[in-house]
XYZ file of C-alpha atoms in Angstrom:
311
model
C 103.074 -80.571 82.324
C 103.522 -83.990 80.672
C 101.082 -86.896 80.608
C 103.115 -89.304 82.760
C 101.181 -88.870 86.047
C 103.534 -89.227 89.074
C 101.219 -91.330 91.263
C 103.880 -92.128 93.895
C 104.717 -88.435 94.215
C 101.021 -87.619 94.670
C 100.780 -90.186 97.470
C 103.809 -88.674 99.209
C 102.449 -85.138 98.763
C 99.101 -86.177 100.295
C 100.865 -87.592 103.356
C 103.033 -84.465 103.772
C 100.014 -82.156 103.430
C 97.867 -84.201 105.809
C 100.584 -84.594 108.465
C 102.092 -81.112 107.891
C 105.532 -82.712 108.097
C 107.948 -84.336 105.642
C 109.582 -86.404 108.388
C 106.243 -87.746 109.652
C 105.233 -88.564 106.068
C 108.535 -90.413 105.589
C 107.872 -92.461 108.743
C 104.305 -93.270 107.700
C 105.375 -94.379 104.210
C 108.557 -96.151 105.422
C 110.886 -94.165 103.163
C 113.698 -91.709 103.800
C 113.151 -87.978 104.175
C 115.472 -87.495 101.215
C 113.158 -89.636 99.071
C 110.216 -87.488 100.176
C 112.033 -84.315 99.126
C 112.933 -85.820 95.737
C 109.340 -86.860 95.051
C 107.964 -83.435 96.045
C 110.520 -81.806 93.714
C 109.381 -84.137 90.919
C 105.763 -83.146 91.547
C 106.581 -79.423 91.515
C 108.409 -79.904 88.204
C 105.383 -81.757 86.865
C 102.931 -78.974 87.774
C 105.436 -76.139 87.279
C 104.202 -74.834 90.628
C 105.723 -74.487 94.087
C 103.661 -76.638 96.488
C 105.363 -76.036 99.850
C 107.384 -73.341 101.545
C 109.220 -73.519 104.872
C 108.669 -71.089 107.725
C 110.108 -71.430 111.233
C 111.067 -75.020 110.531
C 107.532 -75.987 109.483
C 106.252 -76.781 106.004
C 103.316 -74.727 104.729
C 101.225 -75.171 101.621
C 101.223 -72.583 98.862
C 97.919 -71.701 97.183
C 98.645 -74.323 94.515
C 99.450 -76.832 97.276
C 96.188 -76.105 99.086
C 94.184 -76.636 95.902
C 95.982 -79.910 95.165
C 95.438 -81.160 98.734
C 91.693 -80.396 98.571
C 91.357 -82.180 95.235
C 93.388 -85.194 96.317
C 91.654 -85.755 99.695
C 88.419 -87.259 98.268
C 90.419 -89.257 95.694
C 92.507 -90.982 98.376
C 89.378 -91.441 100.498
C 87.705 -93.240 97.573
C 90.788 -95.437 97.113
C 90.732 -96.365 100.807
C 87.011 -97.146 100.582
C 87.570 -99.429 97.582
C 90.395 -101.263 99.371
C 88.343 -101.547 102.576
C 85.494 -103.186 100.684
C 87.844 -105.725 99.073
C 90.186 -106.554 101.962
C 88.404 -107.960 105.022
C 91.016 -107.047 107.626
C 91.228 -103.325 106.748
C 89.702 -100.785 109.128
C 85.960 -100.239 108.924
C 86.061 -96.828 110.607
C 83.198 -94.415 109.967
C 83.501 -90.871 111.322
C 80.289 -89.209 112.567
C 80.335 -85.561 113.658
C 77.292 -83.928 115.221
C 76.086 -80.985 117.248
C 77.313 -81.208 120.837
C 73.920 -81.915 122.420
C 72.893 -84.516 119.822
C 76.245 -86.280 120.072
C 76.359 -86.362 123.879
C 72.688 -86.948 124.714
C 71.481 -89.112 121.847
C 74.308 -90.654 119.821
C 76.622 -91.678 122.669
C 73.871 -93.521 124.638
C 73.044 -95.439 121.430
C 76.617 -96.498 120.652
C 76.376 -99.936 122.269
C 73.256 -100.741 120.251
C 75.009 -99.618 117.077
C 78.112 -101.657 117.917
C 76.043 -104.814 118.375
C 74.363 -104.354 114.987
C 77.603 -103.562 113.121
C 80.454 -105.101 115.161
C 82.758 -104.903 112.140
C 82.625 -101.084 112.082
C 84.665 -98.736 114.242
C 82.662 -95.565 114.900
C 84.606 -92.345 115.422
C 82.326 -89.743 117.066
C 83.088 -86.027 117.140
C 81.100 -82.949 118.049
C 80.927 -79.228 117.275
C 78.935 -76.311 118.684
C 78.229 -74.379 115.459
C 77.737 -75.542 111.883
C 81.020 -76.234 110.133
C 82.103 -76.447 106.513
C 81.719 -80.159 105.846
C 84.753 -81.950 104.446
C 86.157 -85.455 103.960
C 89.077 -84.282 106.076
C 86.730 -83.954 109.086
C 84.132 -86.739 108.921
C 82.075 -89.062 106.714
C 78.664 -88.237 108.207
C 77.469 -84.960 109.699
C 74.391 -83.857 111.651
C 74.008 -80.140 110.943
C 71.416 -77.381 110.553
C 72.646 -76.119 107.181
C 70.358 -76.996 104.275
C 72.854 -77.077 101.425
C 76.502 -77.604 100.548
C 77.875 -78.448 97.129
C 78.611 -82.134 96.693
C 76.609 -83.281 99.722
C 73.353 -85.191 100.085
C 71.457 -83.557 102.955
C 68.385 -85.251 104.463
C 66.007 -83.593 106.980
C 66.109 -85.442 110.290
C 63.941 -83.503 112.755
C 62.473 -80.012 113.152
C 63.440 -78.572 116.516
C 60.482 -77.987 118.847
C 61.286 -76.429 122.202
C 59.630 -78.196 125.145
C 59.860 -77.245 128.839
C 61.492 -79.599 131.397
C 62.608 -79.566 135.017
C 63.866 -82.100 137.535
C 61.320 -84.232 139.466
C 62.549 -82.690 142.720
C 62.064 -79.157 141.414
C 58.561 -80.008 140.237
C 57.624 -81.640 143.558
C 58.564 -78.445 145.403
C 56.798 -76.128 142.951
C 53.130 -76.668 143.817
C 52.452 -76.854 140.067
C 53.975 -75.001 137.124
C 51.840 -73.101 134.632
C 52.074 -70.112 132.299
C 50.584 -67.944 135.051
C 53.186 -68.968 137.648
C 56.382 -68.784 135.535
C 57.420 -65.534 137.210
C 57.726 -67.520 140.443
C 60.337 -69.835 138.940
C 63.867 -69.567 137.605
C 64.108 -69.948 133.833
C 67.320 -71.462 132.470
C 68.130 -69.557 129.283
C 70.481 -70.726 126.547
C 71.736 -68.754 123.570
C 72.058 -69.885 119.974
C 73.719 -67.971 117.172
C 70.784 -68.438 114.765
C 67.602 -68.070 116.796
C 68.931 -66.020 119.706
C 67.820 -66.716 123.281
C 65.456 -69.674 123.577
C 63.063 -68.401 126.282
C 62.721 -65.052 124.475
C 61.663 -67.005 121.377
C 59.241 -69.087 123.458
C 57.537 -66.046 125.004
C 57.352 -64.261 121.640
C 55.933 -67.228 119.716
C 53.322 -67.896 122.387
C 52.412 -64.175 122.565
C 53.230 -63.984 126.260
C 54.868 -61.155 128.178
C 58.014 -61.720 130.248
C 57.634 -60.453 133.797
C 60.123 -57.702 134.656
C 60.799 -59.653 137.857
C 61.449 -62.942 136.054
C 64.326 -64.873 137.613
C 66.754 -66.332 135.084
C 70.186 -67.861 134.584
C 71.731 -67.516 131.115
C 74.094 -70.106 129.585
C 75.994 -70.012 126.302
C 75.035 -73.592 125.451
C 71.890 -75.660 125.967
C 73.861 -78.555 127.477
C 74.804 -76.330 130.412
C 71.205 -75.204 130.864
C 70.022 -78.841 130.813
C 72.626 -79.794 133.397
C 71.429 -76.942 135.619
C 67.854 -78.255 135.284
C 68.969 -81.752 136.284
C 70.478 -80.216 139.441
C 67.096 -78.641 140.241
C 68.017 -75.040 139.473
C 65.015 -74.178 137.285
C 63.081 -74.836 134.078
C 64.844 -75.476 130.760
C 63.745 -75.612 127.127
C 65.038 -78.432 124.964
C 64.450 -80.813 122.082
C 62.433 -83.748 123.436
C 64.182 -86.330 121.232
C 67.588 -85.225 122.490
C 66.497 -85.303 126.143
C 64.781 -88.707 125.945
C 67.659 -90.348 127.816
C 67.168 -87.885 130.695
C 63.409 -88.500 130.692
C 63.834 -92.276 130.656
C 66.353 -92.139 133.511
C 64.079 -89.913 135.607
C 66.475 -86.954 135.661
C 63.911 -84.684 133.990
C 60.138 -84.482 133.633
C 58.216 -82.878 130.784
C 56.009 -79.942 131.771
C 52.513 -79.207 130.508
C 53.475 -75.841 129.017
C 53.103 -74.504 125.458
C 55.841 -75.451 122.983
C 57.356 -73.515 120.105
C 59.460 -74.130 117.014
C 62.969 -72.700 117.202
C 63.194 -72.268 113.440
C 65.938 -74.891 113.101
C 65.838 -78.232 111.327
C 68.534 -80.836 111.898
C 69.841 -82.655 108.817
C 72.006 -85.707 108.285
C 74.557 -85.188 105.524
C 77.185 -87.151 103.648
C 79.235 -86.730 100.474
C 77.027 -87.646 97.507
C 79.952 -89.474 95.904
C 79.992 -91.837 98.933
C 76.465 -93.200 98.477
C 77.925 -96.507 97.217
C 80.055 -96.838 100.357
C 78.116 -99.497 102.278
C 79.778 -98.619 105.597
C 78.607 -95.001 105.460
C 75.113 -95.793 104.196
C 74.561 -98.364 106.968
C 75.182 -95.699 109.606
C 73.128 -93.070 107.725
C 70.156 -95.464 107.484
C 70.548 -96.490 111.135
C 70.477 -92.864 112.339
C 67.409 -92.068 110.207
C 65.596 -95.195 111.421
C 66.466 -94.726 115.096
C 66.305 -90.978 115.643
C 62.798 -90.235 117.003
C 61.001 -87.650 114.893
C 58.896 -87.129 111.824
C 61.914 -87.097 109.437
C 60.492 -84.342 107.176
C 61.193 -85.002 103.534
C 61.521 -88.781 103.940
C 58.510 -90.358 102.285
C 56.801 -93.518 103.602
C 57.498 -96.666 101.608
C 60.918 -95.539 100.380
C 63.717 -97.981 101.074
C 66.287 -96.486 103.500
C 69.043 -96.727 100.888
C 66.976 -94.584 98.546
C 66.335 -91.728 100.954
C 68.329 -89.316 98.858
C 67.499 -85.665 98.332
C 69.441 -84.144 95.472
C 71.323 -81.151 96.797
Protein backbone atom coordinates (compact mmCIF):
# COMPACT_ATOMS: atom_id res chain seq x y z
CA UNK A 1 0.00 0.00 0.00
CA UNK A 2 1.44 3.41 -0.97
CA UNK A 3 0.83 6.76 0.69
CA UNK A 4 -1.09 8.40 -2.18
CA UNK A 5 -4.64 8.02 -0.75
CA UNK A 6 -7.20 7.49 -3.58
CA UNK A 7 -9.93 9.78 -2.22
CA UNK A 8 -12.08 9.66 -5.38
CA UNK A 9 -11.95 5.86 -5.36
CA UNK A 10 -13.02 5.83 -1.70
CA UNK A 11 -16.00 8.04 -2.53
CA UNK A 12 -17.03 5.70 -5.35
CA UNK A 13 -16.57 2.63 -3.14
CA UNK A 14 -18.77 4.19 -0.42
CA UNK A 15 -21.56 4.81 -2.94
CA UNK A 16 -21.32 1.26 -4.35
CA UNK A 17 -21.37 -0.27 -0.85
CA UNK A 18 -24.25 1.90 0.34
CA UNK A 19 -26.38 1.37 -2.79
CA UNK A 20 -25.27 -2.26 -3.31
CA UNK A 21 -24.97 -1.50 -7.02
CA UNK A 22 -22.24 -0.17 -9.33
CA UNK A 23 -24.79 1.16 -11.82
CA UNK A 24 -26.75 3.04 -9.15
CA UNK A 25 -23.48 4.48 -7.80
CA UNK A 26 -22.55 5.60 -11.32
CA UNK A 27 -25.92 7.36 -11.68
CA UNK A 28 -25.62 9.05 -8.29
CA UNK A 29 -22.09 10.30 -9.01
CA UNK A 30 -22.82 11.17 -12.67
CA UNK A 31 -20.03 9.00 -14.07
CA UNK A 32 -19.95 5.93 -16.28
CA UNK A 33 -20.13 2.39 -14.94
CA UNK A 34 -16.76 1.76 -16.57
CA UNK A 35 -15.25 4.59 -14.51
CA UNK A 36 -16.71 3.03 -11.36
CA UNK A 37 -15.10 -0.32 -12.18
CA UNK A 38 -11.73 1.34 -12.85
CA UNK A 39 -11.80 3.22 -9.55
CA UNK A 40 -12.76 0.09 -7.58
CA UNK A 41 -9.88 -1.78 -9.26
CA UNK A 42 -7.53 1.06 -8.28
CA UNK A 43 -8.74 0.82 -4.68
CA UNK A 44 -8.27 -2.96 -4.57
CA UNK A 45 -4.73 -2.51 -5.90
CA UNK A 46 -4.11 0.11 -3.23
CA UNK A 47 -5.24 -2.16 -0.36
CA UNK A 48 -4.08 -5.39 -2.01
CA UNK A 49 -7.49 -6.78 -1.06
CA UNK A 50 -10.57 -7.86 -2.99
CA UNK A 51 -13.47 -5.60 -1.92
CA UNK A 52 -16.40 -6.95 -3.95
CA UNK A 53 -17.48 -10.21 -5.52
CA UNK A 54 -20.42 -10.83 -7.86
CA UNK A 55 -23.13 -13.40 -7.21
CA UNK A 56 -26.33 -13.80 -9.24
CA UNK A 57 -25.74 -10.45 -10.89
CA UNK A 58 -25.44 -8.61 -7.57
CA UNK A 59 -22.33 -7.15 -5.97
CA UNK A 60 -21.46 -8.35 -2.46
CA UNK A 61 -18.83 -7.09 -0.06
CA UNK A 62 -15.93 -9.27 1.00
CA UNK A 63 -14.83 -9.20 4.64
CA UNK A 64 -12.28 -6.51 3.76
CA UNK A 65 -15.03 -4.58 1.94
CA UNK A 66 -17.35 -4.78 4.95
CA UNK A 67 -14.64 -3.45 7.26
CA UNK A 68 -13.84 -0.59 4.88
CA UNK A 69 -17.53 0.32 4.53
CA UNK A 70 -18.00 0.42 8.32
CA UNK A 71 -14.93 2.62 8.76
CA UNK A 72 -15.85 4.96 5.92
CA UNK A 73 -19.52 5.49 6.91
CA UNK A 74 -18.84 7.82 9.88
CA UNK A 75 -16.10 9.62 7.91
CA UNK A 76 -18.48 10.52 5.06
CA UNK A 77 -21.17 11.40 7.61
CA UNK A 78 -18.75 13.86 9.26
CA UNK A 79 -17.90 15.36 5.86
CA UNK A 80 -21.60 15.84 5.10
CA UNK A 81 -22.13 17.44 8.51
CA UNK A 82 -19.26 19.88 7.92
CA UNK A 83 -20.63 20.82 4.49
CA UNK A 84 -24.17 21.17 5.87
CA UNK A 85 -22.97 23.61 8.52
CA UNK A 86 -21.16 25.74 5.92
CA UNK A 87 -23.62 25.69 3.02
CA UNK A 88 -27.05 27.08 3.90
CA UNK A 89 -29.05 25.32 1.19
CA UNK A 90 -27.87 21.77 2.01
CA UNK A 91 -30.28 19.37 3.69
CA UNK A 92 -30.73 19.68 7.44
CA UNK A 93 -32.10 16.16 7.88
CA UNK A 94 -31.81 14.53 11.30
CA UNK A 95 -32.81 10.87 11.63
CA UNK A 96 -34.50 9.82 14.90
CA UNK A 97 -35.28 6.15 15.54
CA UNK A 98 -37.24 5.05 18.59
CA UNK A 99 -39.22 2.23 20.12
CA UNK A 100 -42.53 1.75 18.31
CA UNK A 101 -44.76 3.00 21.14
CA UNK A 102 -42.61 6.05 21.93
CA UNK A 103 -42.37 6.99 18.26
CA UNK A 104 -46.08 6.60 17.51
CA UNK A 105 -47.62 7.87 20.76
CA UNK A 106 -45.20 10.57 21.86
CA UNK A 107 -42.82 11.68 19.12
CA UNK A 108 -45.26 11.83 16.20
CA UNK A 109 -47.84 13.99 18.08
CA UNK A 110 -45.00 16.40 18.93
CA UNK A 111 -43.66 16.74 15.38
CA UNK A 112 -45.55 19.93 14.54
CA UNK A 113 -44.21 21.63 17.66
CA UNK A 114 -40.69 20.53 16.76
CA UNK A 115 -41.10 21.73 13.17
CA UNK A 116 -42.17 25.18 14.33
CA UNK A 117 -39.13 25.51 16.60
CA UNK A 118 -36.64 24.24 13.98
CA UNK A 119 -38.23 24.87 10.56
CA UNK A 120 -34.83 24.53 8.88
CA UNK A 121 -34.51 20.86 9.93
CA UNK A 122 -36.07 17.89 8.18
CA UNK A 123 -36.83 15.18 10.74
CA UNK A 124 -36.74 11.57 9.56
CA UNK A 125 -38.57 9.36 12.09
CA UNK A 126 -38.22 5.59 12.23
CA UNK A 127 -39.24 2.93 14.72
CA UNK A 128 -38.22 -0.54 15.89
CA UNK A 129 -39.74 -3.09 18.27
CA UNK A 130 -36.57 -4.43 19.92
CA UNK A 131 -33.24 -2.77 20.69
CA UNK A 132 -30.98 -2.62 17.67
CA UNK A 133 -27.25 -2.23 17.16
CA UNK A 134 -26.95 1.53 16.76
CA UNK A 135 -25.16 2.76 13.65
CA UNK A 136 -24.69 5.91 11.56
CA UNK A 137 -26.14 3.88 8.70
CA UNK A 138 -29.49 3.72 10.54
CA UNK A 139 -30.03 7.01 12.39
CA UNK A 140 -28.42 9.97 14.17
CA UNK A 141 -30.45 9.75 17.39
CA UNK A 142 -31.88 6.66 19.07
CA UNK A 143 -34.27 6.04 21.97
CA UNK A 144 -33.36 2.61 23.33
CA UNK A 145 -33.25 0.55 26.53
CA UNK A 146 -29.62 -0.54 26.19
CA UNK A 147 -27.26 1.15 28.65
CA UNK A 148 -24.01 1.01 26.70
CA UNK A 149 -22.52 0.83 23.22
CA UNK A 150 -18.98 1.74 22.25
CA UNK A 151 -18.71 5.20 20.75
CA UNK A 152 -22.13 6.40 21.90
CA UNK A 153 -23.23 8.92 24.51
CA UNK A 154 -26.27 7.42 26.25
CA UNK A 155 -28.44 9.56 28.55
CA UNK A 156 -31.22 8.18 30.81
CA UNK A 157 -34.59 9.56 29.74
CA UNK A 158 -37.25 7.87 31.88
CA UNK A 159 -37.64 4.76 34.05
CA UNK A 160 -40.65 2.76 32.92
CA UNK A 161 -43.43 2.57 35.52
CA UNK A 162 -46.45 0.49 34.58
CA UNK A 163 -49.78 2.22 35.27
CA UNK A 164 -53.28 0.81 34.68
CA UNK A 165 -55.67 2.43 32.14
CA UNK A 166 -59.01 1.73 30.50
CA UNK A 167 -61.44 3.61 28.29
CA UNK A 168 -63.96 6.01 29.91
CA UNK A 169 -66.81 3.86 28.57
CA UNK A 170 -65.34 0.70 30.08
CA UNK A 171 -64.90 2.43 33.43
CA UNK A 172 -68.45 3.83 33.40
CA UNK A 173 -69.84 0.31 32.96
CA UNK A 174 -67.59 -1.25 35.60
CA UNK A 175 -69.15 -0.03 38.85
CA UNK A 176 -65.62 0.74 40.06
CA UNK A 177 -62.31 -1.04 39.51
CA UNK A 178 -60.11 -2.12 42.41
CA UNK A 179 -57.56 -4.79 43.27
CA UNK A 180 -60.36 -6.89 44.77
CA UNK A 181 -62.50 -6.77 41.61
CA UNK A 182 -59.83 -7.40 38.93
CA UNK A 183 -61.03 -10.98 38.44
CA UNK A 184 -64.29 -9.50 37.15
CA UNK A 185 -62.52 -7.66 34.35
CA UNK A 186 -60.54 -8.53 31.24
CA UNK A 187 -56.83 -7.77 31.53
CA UNK A 188 -55.02 -6.85 28.32
CA UNK A 189 -51.60 -8.50 28.51
CA UNK A 190 -48.58 -7.57 26.42
CA UNK A 191 -45.28 -9.40 26.16
CA UNK A 192 -41.78 -7.95 26.17
CA UNK A 193 -38.58 -9.84 25.48
CA UNK A 194 -36.80 -8.46 28.57
CA UNK A 195 -39.35 -8.36 31.38
CA UNK A 196 -41.80 -10.98 30.12
CA UNK A 197 -45.56 -10.48 30.45
CA UNK A 198 -46.51 -7.13 31.96
CA UNK A 199 -49.50 -8.16 34.12
CA UNK A 200 -47.54 -11.11 35.53
CA UNK A 201 -44.85 -8.62 36.58
CA UNK A 202 -47.49 -6.32 38.07
CA UNK A 203 -49.09 -9.07 40.18
CA UNK A 204 -45.69 -10.37 41.32
CA UNK A 205 -44.29 -6.95 42.29
CA UNK A 206 -47.44 -6.05 44.20
CA UNK A 207 -47.50 -9.47 45.92
CA UNK A 208 -50.95 -10.27 44.59
CA UNK A 209 -52.31 -13.60 43.38
CA UNK A 210 -53.80 -13.98 39.90
CA UNK A 211 -57.25 -15.54 39.99
CA UNK A 212 -57.43 -18.86 38.12
CA UNK A 213 -60.59 -17.49 36.49
CA UNK A 214 -58.96 -14.24 35.38
CA UNK A 215 -60.10 -13.18 31.92
CA UNK A 216 -57.29 -12.01 29.65
CA UNK A 217 -56.28 -11.22 26.08
CA UNK A 218 -52.57 -11.49 25.24
CA UNK A 219 -50.84 -9.32 22.61
CA UNK A 220 -47.27 -9.44 21.35
CA UNK A 221 -46.88 -5.66 21.55
CA UNK A 222 -48.13 -3.03 23.99
CA UNK A 223 -49.47 -0.84 21.18
CA UNK A 224 -52.00 -3.54 20.33
CA UNK A 225 -53.02 -3.90 23.97
CA UNK A 226 -53.47 -0.11 24.25
CA UNK A 227 -55.59 -0.06 21.11
CA UNK A 228 -57.77 -2.82 22.57
CA UNK A 229 -58.20 -0.72 25.74
CA UNK A 230 -59.25 2.30 23.68
CA UNK A 231 -61.94 0.11 22.09
CA UNK A 232 -63.23 -0.77 25.58
CA UNK A 233 -62.03 -4.37 25.67
CA UNK A 234 -60.37 -4.28 29.10
CA UNK A 235 -57.64 -2.84 31.32
CA UNK A 236 -54.11 -2.22 30.01
CA UNK A 237 -50.76 -1.42 31.62
CA UNK A 238 -48.62 1.28 30.06
CA UNK A 239 -46.09 4.05 30.53
CA UNK A 240 -48.01 7.18 31.55
CA UNK A 241 -45.73 9.55 29.61
CA UNK A 242 -46.25 7.59 26.41
CA UNK A 243 -50.04 7.47 26.85
CA UNK A 244 -50.42 11.17 27.72
CA UNK A 245 -51.85 11.91 24.27
CA UNK A 246 -54.57 9.29 24.86
CA UNK A 247 -55.31 10.71 28.31
CA UNK A 248 -55.49 14.28 27.02
CA UNK A 249 -57.81 13.26 24.17
CA UNK A 250 -60.11 11.36 26.54
CA UNK A 251 -59.50 7.96 24.94
CA UNK A 252 -58.16 6.52 28.20
CA UNK A 253 -58.48 7.20 31.92
CA UNK A 254 -55.92 6.40 34.60
CA UNK A 255 -57.07 3.93 37.26
CA UNK A 256 -56.42 4.13 40.98
CA UNK A 257 -54.52 0.83 41.10
CA UNK A 258 -51.00 0.04 42.35
CA UNK A 259 -48.14 0.65 39.90
CA UNK A 260 -44.90 -1.22 39.37
CA UNK A 261 -41.53 -0.73 37.71
CA UNK A 262 -40.95 -2.91 34.66
CA UNK A 263 -37.19 -2.93 35.15
CA UNK A 264 -36.56 -0.95 31.95
CA UNK A 265 -35.10 2.51 31.55
CA UNK A 266 -35.36 4.37 28.25
CA UNK A 267 -32.24 6.21 27.07
CA UNK A 268 -31.56 8.75 24.36
CA UNK A 269 -28.34 8.01 22.48
CA UNK A 270 -26.17 9.56 19.80
CA UNK A 271 -22.65 9.07 18.45
CA UNK A 272 -20.22 10.79 20.83
CA UNK A 273 -18.25 12.11 17.85
CA UNK A 274 -21.39 14.03 16.76
CA UNK A 275 -21.70 16.18 19.89
CA UNK A 276 -20.45 19.21 17.91
CA UNK A 277 -23.16 18.69 15.29
CA UNK A 278 -25.61 21.47 16.20
CA UNK A 279 -28.49 19.86 14.28
CA UNK A 280 -28.29 16.63 16.28
CA UNK A 281 -27.75 18.32 19.65
CA UNK A 282 -30.77 20.60 19.12
CA UNK A 283 -33.03 17.58 18.73
CA UNK A 284 -31.37 15.70 21.63
CA UNK A 285 -31.86 18.70 23.94
CA UNK A 286 -35.45 19.18 22.74
CA UNK A 287 -36.36 15.54 23.47
CA UNK A 288 -34.78 15.70 26.94
CA UNK A 289 -36.54 18.98 27.74
CA UNK A 290 -39.94 17.90 26.43
CA UNK A 291 -40.22 14.25 27.38
CA UNK A 292 -42.14 14.14 30.70
CA UNK A 293 -40.21 12.28 33.37
CA UNK A 294 -37.55 12.60 36.01
CA UNK A 295 -34.65 12.18 33.51
CA UNK A 296 -32.48 10.09 35.89
CA UNK A 297 -28.84 11.00 35.65
CA UNK A 298 -29.47 14.54 34.37
CA UNK A 299 -28.52 16.93 37.15
CA UNK A 300 -30.37 20.21 37.83
CA UNK A 301 -28.53 23.34 36.73
CA UNK A 302 -26.61 21.64 33.92
CA UNK A 303 -26.96 23.31 30.55
CA UNK A 304 -28.75 21.01 28.05
CA UNK A 305 -25.70 20.94 25.78
CA UNK A 306 -23.62 19.60 28.64
CA UNK A 307 -25.88 16.69 29.54
CA UNK A 308 -23.27 14.16 28.54
CA UNK A 309 -22.63 10.87 30.29
CA UNK A 310 -19.35 9.31 29.25
CA UNK A 311 -20.07 5.84 27.94
